[in-house]
Amino acid sequence: MSNQKYTVTAALPYANGPLHLGHIAGVYLPADIFVRYLRMKNEDVVFVCGSDEHGAAITLRAKKEGVTPQEIVDRYHSINKKAFRDFDIDFDIYHRTSSEIHHQTASDYFKKLYEDGQFIQKTSEQYFDEEHQQFLADRYITGECPKCENPNAYGDQCEKCGSDLSPLDLINPKSTISGNKPVLKETSHWFLPMERHEEWLTSWIQEGKIHGKQLHNPKEWKNQVTGQVMSWLTAGLRPRAMTRDLDWGVKVPLEGADGKVLYVWLDAPIGYISATKKWAEDNDKNWEEYWKVNPESGEAETKLIHFIGKDNIVFHSIIFPILLKQHGEYVLPDNVPANEFLNLEGDKLSTSRNWAVWLHEYIEEYPDKIDELRYVLTSIMPESKDSEFTWKDYQDRINNELVAIFGNFVNRVVVLTNKYYEGVVPTAGELSEDDKAVLEEVKSISERIGKSVEQYRFREAMGEAMNIARAGNKYLADAEPWKL
């Protein structure tokens, strides 16, 4: 019996707002389909997700609403957990990074890396809001992107061009708390010297190898993922701060680090590990079997797969792999099948502009139309380029595909079974050559569906599944069983 296991993670959504259709089509629906397929094959799989409850985005929302960060994360954790459940996305665990087990896991992880000399401590000048007496990390500061001139780039990333930024890169920076121009002030932080890891990362991404050992098949990775990672590596990696001057998050477990917390992109991916720990604890499993190499053979018996959106590629394909490898014992991702973005009626989905179809609102409005939405979102999944959701296309796909092809086939079969066989599927008689041909075709389509799912081509798999209904409709039209 194979010891092969699968650890499938879906990006932890920020608990500072509800889920919209872009999140679902980009990350959670493809992950759910993939896991359902593995389970149908009786594979040993753990499917983990949960709320990312730290970071500047949470504290900014709390400030805006005049409440505590805890109130914000409690509210949106509850809304999003229920929306996932109602939408039939079946995680083994939907955890929280504010939990005690996560704080302990993340703290221990940082400490081990620190003790092994994986960080460097640097004192540098960072932007500071004098009115609020606060350093401005990540989302606390905006300005013009030096690469694409987007006027609303954040201090850690430009969401328009995907560039990795630091606050000092921004042109005309301003504080998102006060709107004022910040001043520079000295502060000390622990950095991950990413440039030390360029050589093995390049080999791992391009060849799937580290020190000559084959770890994954790079041909199975999406072009846009390897392309984005290689553009970073070609440009040269820089040290990245792993701590922040904030009071909300996992406290830095070192002396003299008061008022500092772990950077959310160190903290959040460790959330996958702490969630697996909690799941294992509750289900009498050994979490290490799903995350670490076999201590006896030294081989990875787990395939780690991260489902994410394209804005998270760098964190899951560079930063987290560095953290996993440098800790030791952990497996590296087998694949990071990142999707592009879903647009809405010709415009980018935007939480701040409230330009979105919110999942929990759709479910409240149309509780009996969950499968219709799953079908449409799978049909337009932004697998290799951005795609578009419109209500007209939604209507057309339901009427012209789901009803006219699949619904028509099911209806004809049910009507005929009820009319001639009292609703009981009859025992098969002697098969004609036409019967054998259609059964062979269905078998062939089924194999193609499996292959497409394994290659993360879910739109293609859906199209093939619809071909079974097409084959059934043609068979009924040709055989005319009502005349027999």
Short mmCIF file of C-alpha atoms in Angstrom, two decimals:
data_model
loop_
_atom_site.label_atom_id
_atom_site.label_comp_id
_atom_site.label_asym_id
_atom_site.label_seq_id
_atom_site.Cartn_x
_atom_site.Cartn_y
_atom_site.Cartn_z
CA MET A 1 0.00 0.00 0.00
CA SER A 2 1.32 3.46 -0.97
CA ASN A 3 2.19 5.97 1.77
CA GLN A 4 1.53 8.84 -0.66
CA LYS A 5 -0.26 11.74 0.98
CA TYR A 6 -1.51 15.08 -0.27
CA THR A 7 -1.51 18.32 1.69
CA VAL A 8 -3.69 20.79 -0.20
CA THR A 9 -3.80 24.38 1.00
CA ALA A 10 -6.07 27.19 -0.13
CA ALA A 11 -4.85 30.75 0.49
CA LEU A 12 -5.94 32.02 3.90
CA PRO A 13 -8.39 34.87 3.18
CA TYR A 14 -7.86 38.08 5.12
CA ALA A 15 -10.51 38.38 7.81
CA ASN A 16 -11.10 42.05 7.03
CA GLY A 17 -13.97 41.64 4.57
CA PRO A 18 -16.28 39.10 2.91
CA LEU A 19 -15.48 36.76 0.01
CA HIS A 20 -16.39 37.69 -3.56
CA LEU A 21 -16.68 35.60 -6.73
CA GLY A 22 -13.09 36.43 -7.75
CA HIS A 23 -11.77 34.73 -4.62
CA ILE A 24 -13.92 31.65 -5.30
CA ALA A 25 -13.10 31.24 -9.01
CA GLY A 26 -9.42 32.00 -8.48
CA VAL A 27 -8.59 29.86 -5.46
CA TYR A 28 -11.23 27.97 -3.51
CA LEU A 29 -13.34 26.30 -6.21
CA PRO A 30 -10.34 24.84 -8.11
CA ALA A 31 -8.89 23.59 -4.80
CA ASP A 32 -12.22 22.01 -3.85
CA ILE A 33 -12.60 20.26 -7.23
CA PHE A 34 -9.05 18.91 -7.01
CA VAL A 35 -9.58 17.57 -3.48
CA ARG A 36 -12.94 15.98 -4.42
CA TYR A 37 -11.16 14.19 -7.26
CA LEU A 38 -8.41 12.90 -4.93
CA ARG A 39 -11.03 11.67 -2.46
CA MET A 40 -12.96 9.86 -5.22
CA LYS A 41 -9.69 8.00 -5.87
CA ASN A 42 -9.41 7.20 -2.13
CA GLU A 43 -6.20 9.23 -1.79
CA ASP A 44 -4.99 10.27 1.68
CA VAL A 45 -5.51 14.06 1.58
CA VAL A 46 -5.83 16.89 4.10
CA PHE A 47 -7.45 20.10 2.82
CA VAL A 48 -6.60 23.10 4.98
CA CYS A 49 -7.61 26.73 5.05
CA GLY A 50 -8.55 29.38 7.59
CA SER A 51 -8.65 33.08 8.33
CA ASP A 52 -5.51 35.19 8.06
CA GLU A 53 -6.19 37.44 11.03
CA HIS A 54 -3.02 39.53 11.33
CA GLY A 55 -1.41 42.20 9.23
CA ALA A 56 -1.99 45.87 8.56
CA ALA A 57 -5.20 45.35 6.55
CA ILE A 58 -6.99 44.12 9.70
CA THR A 59 -5.85 46.99 11.92
CA LEU A 60 -6.71 49.55 9.23
CA ARG A 61 -10.26 48.21 8.96
CA ALA A 62 -10.56 48.26 12.76
CA LYS A 63 -9.36 51.88 12.93
CA LYS A 64 -11.78 52.89 10.18
CA GLU A 65 -14.73 51.35 12.03
CA GLY A 66 -13.62 52.41 15.51
CA VAL A 67 -13.54 48.84 16.87
CA THR A 68 -10.82 46.41 17.99
CA PRO A 69 -8.96 44.17 15.50
CA GLN A 70 -10.40 41.16 17.39
CA GLU A 71 -13.96 42.33 16.64
CA ILE A 72 -13.10 42.63 12.93
CA VAL A 73 -11.56 39.14 12.67
CA ASP A 74 -14.35 37.51 14.70
CA ARG A 75 -16.98 39.03 12.40
CA TYR A 76 -15.40 38.12 9.07
CA HIS A 77 -14.09 34.72 10.19
CA SER A 78 -17.68 33.80 10.99
CA ILE A 79 -19.13 35.22 7.74
CA ASN A 80 -16.51 33.56 5.52
CA LYS A 81 -16.53 30.20 7.30
CA LYS A 82 -20.32 29.99 6.88
CA ALA A 83 -20.13 31.12 3.22
CA PHE A 84 -17.60 28.38 2.41
CA ARG A 85 -19.75 25.75 4.13
CA ASP A 86 -22.94 26.93 2.38
CA PHE A 87 -21.11 26.87 -0.97
CA ASP A 88 -20.15 23.21 -0.39
CA ILE A 89 -16.42 23.87 -0.17
CA ASP A 90 -15.39 21.08 2.14
CA PHE A 91 -12.20 21.89 4.07
CA ASP A 92 -10.96 19.34 6.60
CA ILE A 93 -10.34 22.33 8.85
CA TYR A 94 -11.04 26.05 8.59
CA HIS A 95 -8.70 27.46 11.23
CA ARG A 96 -7.61 30.88 12.57
CA THR A 97 -4.21 32.53 12.91
CA SER A 98 -5.38 34.24 16.11
CA SER A 99 -5.57 30.82 17.83
CA GLU A 100 -3.18 29.83 20.60
CA ILE A 101 -1.81 26.82 18.67
CA HIS A 102 -0.95 29.10 15.75
CA HIS A 103 0.79 31.75 17.87
CA GLN A 104 2.88 29.00 19.48
CA THR A 105 3.69 27.28 16.16
CA ALA A 106 4.67 30.53 14.40
CA SER A 107 6.69 31.71 17.41
CA ASP A 108 8.60 28.40 17.65
CA TYR A 109 9.21 28.39 13.87
CA PHE A 110 10.70 31.90 13.94
CA LYS A 111 12.85 31.06 16.95
CA LYS A 112 14.31 27.94 15.30
CA LEU A 113 15.24 29.93 12.18
CA TYR A 114 16.68 32.70 14.34
CA GLU A 115 18.79 30.26 16.40
CA ASP A 116 20.05 28.63 13.18
CA GLY A 117 21.30 32.01 11.95
CA GLN A 118 18.79 32.32 9.10
CA PHE A 119 18.02 35.99 9.79
CA ILE A 120 20.11 39.14 9.85
CA GLN A 121 19.31 42.07 12.13
CA LYS A 122 19.40 45.50 10.51
CA THR A 123 18.72 49.00 11.73
CA SER A 124 17.28 51.13 8.98
CA GLU A 125 15.20 54.23 8.41
CA GLN A 126 11.49 53.60 7.95
CA TYR A 127 8.55 55.89 7.41
CA PHE A 128 6.85 57.12 10.57
CA ASP A 129 3.51 58.92 11.03
CA GLU A 130 4.21 61.75 13.51
CA GLU A 131 0.52 62.47 14.16
CA HIS A 132 -0.22 58.86 15.17
CA GLN A 133 3.27 58.07 16.50
CA GLN A 134 3.44 54.87 14.45
CA PHE A 135 5.80 53.22 11.97
CA LEU A 136 4.14 52.62 8.60
CA ALA A 137 4.48 49.02 7.47
CA ASP A 138 2.98 47.54 4.29
CA ARG A 139 -0.63 48.71 3.91
CA TYR A 140 -0.16 51.68 6.24
CA ILE A 141 1.53 53.56 3.41
CA THR A 142 0.68 54.21 -0.23
CA GLY A 143 2.34 56.06 -3.08
CA GLU A 144 3.20 55.87 -6.73
CA CYS A 145 4.69 52.60 -8.00
CA PRO A 146 8.16 53.29 -9.47
CA LYS A 147 7.64 50.57 -12.09
CA CYS A 148 4.14 51.15 -13.51
CA GLU A 149 3.21 54.59 -12.05
CA ASN A 150 0.11 53.21 -10.31
CA PRO A 151 -0.70 56.04 -7.84
CA ASN A 152 -2.15 53.65 -5.24
CA ALA A 153 0.66 51.12 -4.73
CA TYR A 154 1.15 49.76 -1.20
CA GLY A 155 4.35 49.70 0.82
CA ASP A 156 4.84 45.97 0.19
CA GLN A 157 3.42 45.39 -3.28
CA CYS A 158 1.86 47.05 -6.30
CA GLU A 159 -1.37 45.21 -7.01
CA LYS A 160 -1.49 46.60 -10.55
CA CYS A 161 1.83 45.24 -11.88
CA GLY A 162 2.56 42.69 -9.12
CA SER A 163 5.95 44.20 -8.24
CA ASP A 164 7.49 43.55 -4.85
CA LEU A 165 8.08 46.89 -3.16
CA SER A 166 9.37 48.34 0.06
CA PRO A 167 7.95 51.62 1.47
CA LEU A 168 11.13 53.46 0.49
CA ASP A 169 10.51 52.58 -3.18
CA LEU A 170 7.26 54.57 -3.27
CA ILE A 171 7.14 57.97 -4.98
CA ASN A 172 5.24 60.67 -3.04
CA PRO A 173 4.44 58.36 -0.11
CA LYS A 174 1.61 59.16 2.30
CA SER A 175 0.27 57.60 5.49
CA THR A 176 -3.02 55.74 5.04
CA ILE A 177 -3.92 56.57 8.66
CA SER A 178 -3.58 60.35 8.60
CA GLY A 179 -3.04 61.12 4.91
CA ASN A 180 0.10 63.05 5.93
CA LYS A 181 3.54 62.83 4.37
CA PRO A 182 5.58 60.58 6.69
CA VAL A 183 9.07 61.22 8.09
CA LEU A 184 11.98 58.77 8.26
CA LYS A 185 12.95 57.34 11.64
CA GLU A 186 15.34 54.58 12.72
CA THR A 187 14.05 51.14 13.73
CA SER A 188 15.57 47.65 14.01
CA HIS A 189 14.21 44.48 12.38
CA TRP A 190 15.10 40.89 11.48
CA PHE A 191 15.48 40.25 7.77
CA LEU A 192 15.46 37.10 5.65
CA PRO A 193 18.52 37.40 3.35
CA MET A 194 16.75 36.00 0.29
CA GLU A 195 19.72 36.65 -1.99
CA ARG A 196 21.55 33.75 -0.29
CA HIS A 197 19.02 31.34 -1.80
CA GLU A 198 18.96 32.40 -5.45
CA GLU A 199 21.05 29.47 -6.74
CA TRP A 200 18.99 26.59 -5.31
CA LEU A 201 15.69 28.42 -5.96
CA THR A 202 16.61 28.82 -9.65
CA SER A 203 17.46 25.11 -9.96
CA TRP A 204 14.30 24.13 -8.05
CA ILE A 205 12.00 26.30 -10.20
CA GLN A 206 13.58 25.57 -13.61
CA GLU A 207 14.57 21.91 -13.20
CA GLY A 208 12.60 20.78 -10.12
CA LYS A 209 15.93 19.80 -8.54
CA ILE A 210 17.97 20.73 -5.48
CA HIS A 211 21.55 19.38 -5.33
CA GLY A 212 20.68 17.04 -8.21
CA LYS A 213 17.70 15.48 -6.41
CA GLN A 214 14.42 15.57 -8.38
CA LEU A 215 11.65 17.06 -6.21
CA HIS A 216 8.92 17.97 -8.72
CA ASN A 217 8.27 18.16 -12.45
CA PRO A 218 8.71 21.81 -13.54
CA LYS A 219 6.81 21.11 -16.79
CA GLU A 220 3.66 20.64 -14.70
CA TRP A 221 3.89 24.20 -13.31
CA LYS A 222 1.95 26.99 -15.00
CA ASN A 223 3.98 29.27 -17.28
CA GLN A 224 2.78 32.41 -15.52
CA VAL A 225 3.98 31.05 -12.16
CA THR A 226 7.48 30.07 -13.28
CA GLY A 227 7.67 33.25 -15.39
CA GLN A 228 6.89 35.53 -12.46
CA VAL A 229 9.29 33.70 -10.13
CA MET A 230 12.12 33.74 -12.67
CA SER A 231 11.67 37.48 -13.30
CA TRP A 232 12.24 38.02 -9.57
CA LEU A 233 15.27 35.75 -9.52
CA THR A 234 16.74 37.37 -12.63
CA ALA A 235 16.30 40.85 -11.11
CA GLY A 236 18.07 39.62 -7.95
CA LEU A 237 16.49 38.97 -4.56
CA ARG A 238 16.90 41.37 -1.65
CA PRO A 239 16.70 40.93 2.13
CA ARG A 240 13.09 41.10 3.31
CA ALA A 241 12.02 42.16 6.80
CA MET A 242 10.35 39.33 8.71
CA THR A 243 9.17 41.56 11.58
CA ARG A 244 7.03 44.68 11.83
CA ASP A 245 6.44 47.53 14.29
CA LEU A 246 2.82 46.70 15.15
CA ASP A 247 0.87 45.69 18.22
CA TRP A 248 -1.43 43.20 16.44
CA GLY A 249 0.00 39.82 15.47
CA VAL A 250 2.35 37.10 16.70
CA LYS A 251 4.84 38.71 19.08
CA VAL A 252 8.51 38.39 18.11
CA PRO A 253 9.81 35.84 20.67
CA LEU A 254 13.12 37.58 21.36
CA GLU A 255 14.40 39.85 24.10
CA GLY A 256 14.35 43.53 23.20
CA ALA A 257 11.62 43.01 20.57
CA ASP A 258 8.79 44.76 22.41
CA GLY A 259 6.20 46.30 20.10
CA LYS A 260 7.26 44.04 17.24
CA VAL A 261 5.31 41.21 15.58
CA LEU A 262 6.07 38.66 12.86
CA TYR A 263 5.58 39.86 9.28
CA VAL A 264 2.22 38.56 8.09
CA TRP A 265 3.83 36.71 5.17
CA LEU A 266 5.93 34.69 7.59
CA ASP A 267 3.01 34.24 9.98
CA ALA A 268 0.24 33.37 7.44
CA PRO A 269 1.79 30.40 5.57
CA ILE A 270 2.79 28.86 8.90
CA GLY A 271 -0.99 29.00 9.45
CA TYR A 272 -1.25 26.04 7.06
CA ILE A 273 1.00 24.07 9.41
CA SER A 274 -0.80 25.09 12.62
CA ALA A 275 -4.17 24.27 11.00
CA THR A 276 -2.88 20.79 10.07
CA LYS A 277 -1.64 20.35 13.66
CA LYS A 278 -5.08 21.20 15.02
CA TRP A 279 -6.80 18.87 12.52
CA ALA A 280 -4.39 16.04 13.40
CA GLU A 281 -4.95 16.62 17.12
CA ASP A 282 -8.73 16.35 16.64
CA ASN A 283 -8.56 13.31 14.33
CA ASP A 284 -5.85 11.17 15.93
CA LYS A 285 -3.38 11.76 13.07
CA ASN A 286 0.30 12.62 12.90
CA TRP A 287 0.57 16.11 11.35
CA GLU A 288 4.25 15.64 10.51
CA GLU A 289 3.39 12.93 7.95
CA TYR A 290 1.62 15.64 5.92
CA TRP A 291 4.44 18.20 6.07
CA LYS A 292 7.80 16.53 6.58
CA VAL A 293 10.03 14.08 4.75
CA ASN A 294 10.08 10.51 6.03
CA PRO A 295 12.82 10.55 8.73
CA GLU A 296 13.88 6.97 7.87
CA SER A 297 14.07 7.19 4.08
CA GLY A 298 14.68 10.94 3.80
CA GLU A 299 12.10 10.94 0.98
CA ALA A 300 9.02 13.14 0.64
CA GLU A 301 5.87 11.02 0.84
CA THR A 302 3.64 14.09 0.79
CA LYS A 303 2.73 16.27 -2.17
CA LEU A 304 2.24 19.84 -0.94
CA ILE A 305 0.00 21.86 -3.28
CA HIS A 306 -0.81 25.56 -2.77
CA PHE A 307 -3.91 26.98 -4.48
CA ILE A 308 -3.56 30.77 -4.64
CA GLY A 309 -4.22 33.85 -6.77
CA LYS A 310 -1.46 35.38 -8.92
CA ASP A 311 -0.85 38.19 -6.39
CA ASN A 312 0.47 35.59 -3.93
CA ILE A 313 2.88 33.75 -6.24
CA VAL A 314 6.06 35.24 -4.80
CA PHE A 315 5.16 34.37 -1.21
CA HIS A 316 4.36 30.72 -2.01
CA SER A 317 7.08 30.13 -4.60
CA ILE A 318 10.01 32.04 -3.07
CA ILE A 319 9.56 33.22 0.53
CA PHE A 320 7.70 30.23 2.03
CA PRO A 321 9.90 27.64 0.24
CA ILE A 322 12.99 29.40 1.70
CA LEU A 323 11.44 29.25 5.18
CA LEU A 324 10.51 25.55 4.74
CA LYS A 325 13.92 24.53 3.42
CA GLN A 326 15.94 26.49 5.96
CA HIS A 327 13.93 25.09 8.87
CA GLY A 328 14.84 21.59 7.61
CA GLU A 329 12.75 18.38 7.41
CA TYR A 330 9.85 20.05 5.60
CA VAL A 331 8.76 19.15 2.06
CA LEU A 332 8.72 21.88 -0.60
CA PRO A 333 5.63 22.59 -2.74
CA ASP A 334 5.01 20.03 -5.47
CA ASN A 335 2.98 22.64 -7.35
CA VAL A 336 1.63 26.17 -6.93
CA PRO A 337 -1.26 26.28 -9.45
CA ALA A 338 -1.97 30.01 -9.18
CA ASN A 339 -4.86 31.47 -11.14
CA GLU A 340 -5.23 34.90 -12.71
CA PHE A 341 -8.03 37.36 -11.78
CA LEU A 342 -11.77 37.33 -12.48
CA ASN A 343 -13.26 40.64 -13.65
CA LEU A 344 -16.90 41.70 -13.22
CA GLU A 345 -18.92 43.23 -16.06
CA GLY A 346 -15.83 44.73 -17.75
CA ASP A 347 -14.21 46.12 -14.60
CA LYS A 348 -11.77 44.83 -11.97
CA LEU A 349 -13.37 43.46 -8.82
CA SER A 350 -12.79 45.95 -6.02
CA THR A 351 -13.58 45.56 -2.33
CA SER A 352 -12.93 49.24 -1.62
CA ARG A 353 -15.28 50.38 -4.42
CA ASN A 354 -17.82 47.68 -3.47
CA TRP A 355 -17.66 46.44 -7.07
CA ALA A 356 -18.16 42.74 -6.44
CA VAL A 357 -20.68 39.93 -6.15
CA TRP A 358 -20.32 38.92 -2.49
CA LEU A 359 -20.57 35.17 -1.96
CA HIS A 360 -22.62 35.30 1.27
CA GLU A 361 -25.13 37.70 -0.35
CA TYR A 362 -25.52 35.47 -3.42
CA ILE A 363 -26.17 32.47 -1.13
CA GLU A 364 -28.77 34.39 0.88
CA GLU A 365 -30.51 35.53 -2.31
CA TYR A 366 -30.27 32.23 -4.26
CA PRO A 367 -29.80 29.37 -1.74
CA ASP A 368 -31.02 26.80 -4.30
CA LYS A 369 -28.63 27.96 -7.04
CA ILE A 370 -25.28 26.96 -5.53
CA ASP A 371 -24.49 24.33 -8.18
CA GLU A 372 -25.39 26.73 -11.01
CA LEU A 373 -22.81 29.22 -9.74
CA ARG A 374 -20.18 26.51 -9.21
CA TYR A 375 -20.77 25.41 -12.83
CA VAL A 376 -20.48 28.91 -14.29
CA LEU A 377 -17.39 29.83 -12.26
CA THR A 378 -15.67 26.58 -13.29
CA SER A 379 -16.54 27.30 -16.95
CA ILE A 380 -14.87 30.73 -16.80
CA MET A 381 -12.08 29.95 -14.31
CA PRO A 382 -9.14 32.37 -14.91
CA GLU A 383 -6.59 29.56 -15.24
CA SER A 384 -4.06 31.12 -17.61
CA LYS A 385 -5.40 34.66 -18.14
CA ASP A 386 -7.90 37.03 -16.56
CA SER A 387 -11.53 36.13 -17.30
CA GLU A 388 -14.89 37.85 -17.12
CA PHE A 389 -18.09 37.28 -15.14
CA THR A 390 -21.27 38.86 -16.53
CA TRP A 391 -24.87 38.10 -15.59
CA LYS A 392 -25.76 37.70 -19.30
CA ASP A 393 -23.07 35.03 -19.74
CA TYR A 394 -24.25 33.39 -16.48
CA GLN A 395 -27.79 33.16 -17.90
CA ASP A 396 -26.59 31.87 -21.28
CA ARG A 397 -24.42 29.15 -19.75
CA ILE A 398 -27.25 27.93 -17.51
CA ASN A 399 -29.80 27.87 -20.34
CA ASN A 400 -27.64 26.73 -23.27
CA GLU A 401 -25.34 24.29 -21.48
CA LEU A 402 -26.52 23.18 -18.06
CA VAL A 403 -30.21 22.94 -19.00
CA ALA A 404 -30.09 22.27 -22.76
CA ILE A 405 -27.34 19.62 -22.69
CA PHE A 406 -26.90 18.12 -19.21
CA GLY A 407 -30.42 18.78 -17.92
CA ASN A 408 -31.94 17.50 -21.17
CA PHE A 409 -29.98 14.23 -20.98
CA VAL A 410 -30.87 13.59 -17.30
CA ASN A 411 -34.52 14.44 -17.94
CA ARG A 412 -34.83 12.09 -20.94
CA VAL A 413 -33.23 9.20 -19.02
CA VAL A 414 -35.46 9.71 -15.97
CA VAL A 415 -38.65 10.08 -18.05
CA LEU A 416 -37.90 6.92 -20.07
CA THR A 417 -36.99 4.92 -16.93
CA ASN A 418 -40.21 5.97 -15.21
CA LYS A 419 -42.38 5.37 -18.27
CA TYR A 420 -41.10 1.91 -19.25
CA TYR A 421 -39.43 0.48 -16.13
CA GLU A 422 -41.40 1.91 -13.18
CA GLY A 423 -38.46 4.10 -12.17
CA VAL A 424 -36.02 1.18 -11.70
CA VAL A 425 -32.87 0.94 -13.83
CA PRO A 426 -33.31 -2.29 -15.85
CA THR A 427 -30.72 -5.06 -16.12
CA ALA A 428 -28.61 -4.62 -19.26
CA GLY A 429 -29.48 -6.89 -22.16
CA GLU A 430 -27.12 -7.98 -24.91
CA LEU A 431 -25.02 -5.02 -26.01
CA SER A 432 -25.04 -3.96 -29.67
CA GLU A 433 -21.97 -2.55 -31.40
CA ASP A 434 -23.46 0.95 -30.95
CA ASP A 435 -23.93 0.29 -27.22
CA LYS A 436 -20.32 -0.84 -26.87
CA ALA A 437 -19.09 2.18 -28.84
CA VAL A 438 -20.90 4.68 -26.59
CA LEU A 439 -19.67 2.94 -23.42
CA GLU A 440 -16.12 3.04 -24.78
CA GLU A 441 -16.53 6.74 -25.56
CA VAL A 442 -17.74 7.48 -22.00
CA LYS A 443 -14.76 5.56 -20.57
CA SER A 444 -12.37 7.53 -22.78
CA ILE A 445 -13.96 10.86 -21.76
CA SER A 446 -13.73 9.87 -18.08
CA GLU A 447 -10.00 9.23 -18.45
CA ARG A 448 -9.55 12.63 -20.11
CA ILE A 449 -11.44 14.30 -17.24
CA GLY A 450 -9.04 12.73 -14.72
CA LYS A 451 -6.00 13.81 -16.71
CA SER A 452 -7.29 17.38 -16.99
CA VAL A 453 -7.97 17.62 -13.23
CA GLU A 454 -4.50 16.27 -12.43
CA GLN A 455 -3.04 18.99 -14.66
CA TYR A 456 -5.15 21.68 -12.92
CA ARG A 457 -7.16 22.31 -16.12
CA PHE A 458 -10.61 22.43 -14.57
CA ARG A 459 -12.35 24.29 -17.41
CA GLU A 460 -11.20 21.55 -19.77
CA ALA A 461 -12.40 18.85 -17.33
CA MET A 462 -15.80 20.53 -17.13
CA GLY A 463 -16.04 20.64 -20.93
CA GLU A 464 -15.22 16.92 -21.11
CA ALA A 465 -17.85 16.14 -18.44
CA MET A 466 -20.43 17.94 -20.57
CA ASN A 467 -19.32 15.74 -23.50
CA ILE A 468 -20.67 12.71 -21.61
CA ALA A 469 -24.12 14.34 -21.64
CA ARG A 470 -23.68 15.17 -25.33
CA ALA A 471 -22.77 11.54 -26.06
CA GLY A 472 -25.85 10.43 -24.09
CA ASN A 473 -28.17 12.77 -26.00
CA LYS A 474 -26.77 11.58 -29.34
CA TYR A 475 -27.09 7.94 -28.30
CA LEU A 476 -30.76 8.41 -27.32
CA ALA A 477 -31.52 10.27 -30.55
CA ASP A 478 -29.84 7.55 -32.65
CA ALA A 479 -31.18 4.50 -30.76
CA GLU A 480 -34.74 5.85 -30.26
CA PRO A 481 -35.38 3.46 -27.35
CA TRP A 482 -39.03 4.57 -27.12
CA LYS A 483 -39.61 2.77 -30.44
CA LEU A 484 -38.11 -0.53 -29.24
#
